[in-house]
Amino acid sequence: GNEYYFRVFAENMCGLSEDATMTKESAVIAKDGKIYKNPVYEDFDFTEAPMFTQPLVNTYAVAGYNATLNCSVRGNPKPKITWMKNKVAIVDDPRYRMFS
């Protein structure tokens, strides 16, 4: 949908013309008729209950040394992970570092 005016110079082995000739009327370049199609999104599936894909394994820890516990869980929507020790949630304790 843009409108243009064109100027044309002539050129040969002797050189370029001094003046350009210009179109008297504008040329309108029509855009192709692309129609925007809204993407189709499938409804989000909230039916997958949380399940462990890698279970927590028994680990023996030696007093005074670090121990690492790993497990993997998946679900839809994303499950909230809470680590607990002796049935008490571990929250903001500098002795523990948790990643999820």
PDB file of C-alpha atoms in Angstrom:
ATOM      1  CA  GLY A   1       0.000   0.000   0.000  1.00  0.00           C
ATOM      2  CA  ASN A   2       2.902   2.449  -0.557  1.00  0.00           C
ATOM      3  CA  GLU A   3       2.985   5.261  -3.123  1.00  0.00           C
ATOM      4  CA  TYR A   4       6.147   6.066  -5.109  1.00  0.00           C
ATOM      5  CA  TYR A   5       7.439   8.653  -7.621  1.00  0.00           C
ATOM      6  CA  PHE A   6      10.347   7.493  -9.809  1.00  0.00           C
ATOM      7  CA  ARG A   7      13.281   9.475 -11.237  1.00  0.00           C
ATOM      8  CA  VAL A   8      15.203   7.971 -14.115  1.00  0.00           C
ATOM      9  CA  PHE A   9      18.689   8.884 -15.340  1.00  0.00           C
ATOM     10  CA  ALA A  10      20.166   7.685 -18.618  1.00  0.00           C
ATOM     11  CA  GLU A  11      23.701   6.346 -18.729  1.00  0.00           C
ATOM     12  CA  ASN A  12      25.954   5.170 -21.556  1.00  0.00           C
ATOM     13  CA  MET A  13      29.689   4.968 -22.280  1.00  0.00           C
ATOM     14  CA  CYS A  14      29.909   8.786 -22.470  1.00  0.00           C
ATOM     15  CA  GLY A  15      28.434   9.304 -19.030  1.00  0.00           C
ATOM     16  CA  LEU A  16      25.275  10.105 -17.087  1.00  0.00           C
ATOM     17  CA  SER A  17      22.508  12.425 -18.264  1.00  0.00           C
ATOM     18  CA  GLU A  18      22.480  15.855 -16.623  1.00  0.00           C
ATOM     19  CA  ASP A  19      18.836  15.820 -15.605  1.00  0.00           C
ATOM     20  CA  ALA A  20      16.534  13.050 -14.531  1.00  0.00           C
ATOM     21  CA  THR A  21      13.068  12.584 -15.872  1.00  0.00           C
ATOM     22  CA  MET A  22      10.382  12.082 -13.255  1.00  0.00           C
ATOM     23  CA  THR A  23       7.052  10.282 -13.398  1.00  0.00           C
ATOM     24  CA  LYS A  24       4.084  12.651 -13.466  1.00  0.00           C
ATOM     25  CA  GLU A  25       1.807  10.284 -11.623  1.00  0.00           C
ATOM     26  CA  SER A  26       2.619   8.181  -8.627  1.00  0.00           C
ATOM     27  CA  ALA A  27       2.815   4.421  -8.716  1.00  0.00           C
ATOM     28  CA  VAL A  28       0.943   2.620  -5.982  1.00  0.00           C
ATOM     29  CA  ILE A  29       2.370  -0.737  -5.029  1.00  0.00           C
ATOM     30  CA  ALA A  30      -0.431  -2.834  -3.615  1.00  0.00           C
ATOM     31  CA  LYS A  31       0.420  -5.277  -0.873  1.00  0.00           C
ATOM     32  CA  ASP A  32      -0.417  -8.908  -1.281  1.00  0.00           C
ATOM     33  CA  GLY A  33      -3.660  -9.796   0.373  1.00  0.00           C
ATOM     34  CA  LYS A  34      -2.201 -11.611   3.345  1.00  0.00           C
ATOM     35  CA  ILE A  35      -4.869 -12.278   5.897  1.00  0.00           C
ATOM     36  CA  TYR A  36      -3.728 -12.579   9.492  1.00  0.00           C
ATOM     37  CA  LYS A  37      -4.924 -15.778  11.066  1.00  0.00           C
ATOM     38  CA  ASN A  38      -5.125 -15.886  14.836  1.00  0.00           C
ATOM     39  CA  PRO A  39      -3.172 -18.853  16.204  1.00  0.00           C
ATOM     40  CA  VAL A  40      -5.209 -21.709  17.563  1.00  0.00           C
ATOM     41  CA  TYR A  41      -4.212 -22.678  21.080  1.00  0.00           C
ATOM     42  CA  GLU A  42      -5.246 -25.916  22.653  1.00  0.00           C
ATOM     43  CA  ASP A  43      -6.754 -25.739  26.113  1.00  0.00           C
ATOM     44  CA  PHE A  44      -4.185 -26.257  28.835  1.00  0.00           C
ATOM     45  CA  ASP A  45      -4.393 -29.757  30.281  1.00  0.00           C
ATOM     46  CA  PHE A  46      -4.592 -29.727  34.085  1.00  0.00           C
ATOM     47  CA  THR A  47      -5.138 -33.458  34.435  1.00  0.00           C
ATOM     48  CA  GLU A  48      -1.605 -34.713  35.204  1.00  0.00           C
ATOM     49  CA  ALA A  49      -1.235 -35.412  38.906  1.00  0.00           C
ATOM     50  CA  PRO A  50       2.245 -34.940  40.426  1.00  0.00           C
ATOM     51  CA  MET A  51       4.459 -38.004  40.168  1.00  0.00           C
ATOM     52  CA  PHE A  52       8.090 -38.733  40.916  1.00  0.00           C
ATOM     53  CA  THR A  53      10.151 -39.419  37.802  1.00  0.00           C
ATOM     54  CA  GLN A  54      13.262 -40.063  39.909  1.00  0.00           C
ATOM     55  CA  PRO A  55      12.501 -41.155  43.486  1.00  0.00           C
ATOM     56  CA  LEU A  56      14.397 -40.024  46.551  1.00  0.00           C
ATOM     57  CA  VAL A  57      16.945 -42.678  47.522  1.00  0.00           C
ATOM     58  CA  ASN A  58      18.097 -43.510  51.037  1.00  0.00           C
ATOM     59  CA  THR A  59      21.292 -41.621  51.837  1.00  0.00           C
ATOM     60  CA  TYR A  60      23.610 -41.958  54.809  1.00  0.00           C
ATOM     61  CA  ALA A  61      25.144 -38.723  56.052  1.00  0.00           C
ATOM     62  CA  VAL A  62      28.261 -38.434  58.187  1.00  0.00           C
ATOM     63  CA  ALA A  63      28.142 -35.784  60.923  1.00  0.00           C
ATOM     64  CA  GLY A  64      30.141 -32.696  59.931  1.00  0.00           C
ATOM     65  CA  TYR A  65      30.028 -33.422  56.180  1.00  0.00           C
ATOM     66  CA  ASN A  66      27.688 -32.300  53.435  1.00  0.00           C
ATOM     67  CA  ALA A  67      24.995 -34.593  52.096  1.00  0.00           C
ATOM     68  CA  THR A  68      23.044 -34.212  48.872  1.00  0.00           C
ATOM     69  CA  LEU A  69      19.505 -35.478  48.286  1.00  0.00           C
ATOM     70  CA  ASN A  70      18.093 -35.546  44.745  1.00  0.00           C
ATOM     71  CA  CYS A  71      14.739 -36.436  43.267  1.00  0.00           C
ATOM     72  CA  SER A  72      12.605 -35.375  40.300  1.00  0.00           C
ATOM     73  CA  VAL A  73       8.899 -34.728  40.119  1.00  0.00           C
ATOM     74  CA  ARG A  74       6.598 -33.603  37.349  1.00  0.00           C
ATOM     75  CA  GLY A  75       2.964 -32.618  37.056  1.00  0.00           C
ATOM     76  CA  ASN A  76       0.623 -30.205  35.363  1.00  0.00           C
ATOM     77  CA  PRO A  77       0.319 -27.518  36.645  1.00  0.00           C
ATOM     78  CA  LYS A  78       3.868 -27.360  38.001  1.00  0.00           C
ATOM     79  CA  PRO A  79       3.943 -28.875  41.509  1.00  0.00           C
ATOM     80  CA  LYS A  80       5.036 -26.822  44.500  1.00  0.00           C
ATOM     81  CA  ILE A  81       8.052 -28.444  46.171  1.00  0.00           C
ATOM     82  CA  THR A  82       8.459 -28.424  49.967  1.00  0.00           C
ATOM     83  CA  TRP A  83      11.430 -30.061  51.686  1.00  0.00           C
ATOM     84  CA  MET A  84      10.837 -31.230  55.250  1.00  0.00           C
ATOM     85  CA  LYS A  85      12.920 -32.598  58.113  1.00  0.00           C
ATOM     86  CA  ASN A  86      11.172 -34.431  60.956  1.00  0.00           C
ATOM     87  CA  LYS A  87       7.769 -33.359  59.562  1.00  0.00           C
ATOM     88  CA  VAL A  88       8.765 -29.662  59.731  1.00  0.00           C
ATOM     89  CA  ALA A  89       9.140 -27.617  56.548  1.00  0.00           C
ATOM     90  CA  ILE A  90      12.651 -26.295  55.949  1.00  0.00           C
ATOM     91  CA  VAL A  91      12.192 -22.569  55.274  1.00  0.00           C
ATOM     92  CA  ASP A  92      14.945 -19.908  55.198  1.00  0.00           C
ATOM     93  CA  ASP A  93      17.421 -22.035  57.143  1.00  0.00           C
ATOM     94  CA  PRO A  94      21.022 -21.152  56.195  1.00  0.00           C
ATOM     95  CA  ARG A  95      22.133 -24.727  56.932  1.00  0.00           C
ATOM     96  CA  TYR A  96      20.120 -26.036  53.956  1.00  0.00           C
ATOM     97  CA  ARG A  97      20.269 -25.122  50.299  1.00  0.00           C
ATOM     98  CA  MET A  98      17.392 -26.216  48.085  1.00  0.00           C
ATOM     99  CA  PHE A  99      16.928 -25.960  44.314  1.00  0.00           C
ATOM    100  CA  SER A 100      13.806 -26.754  42.354  1.00  0.00           C
TER     101      SER A 100
END
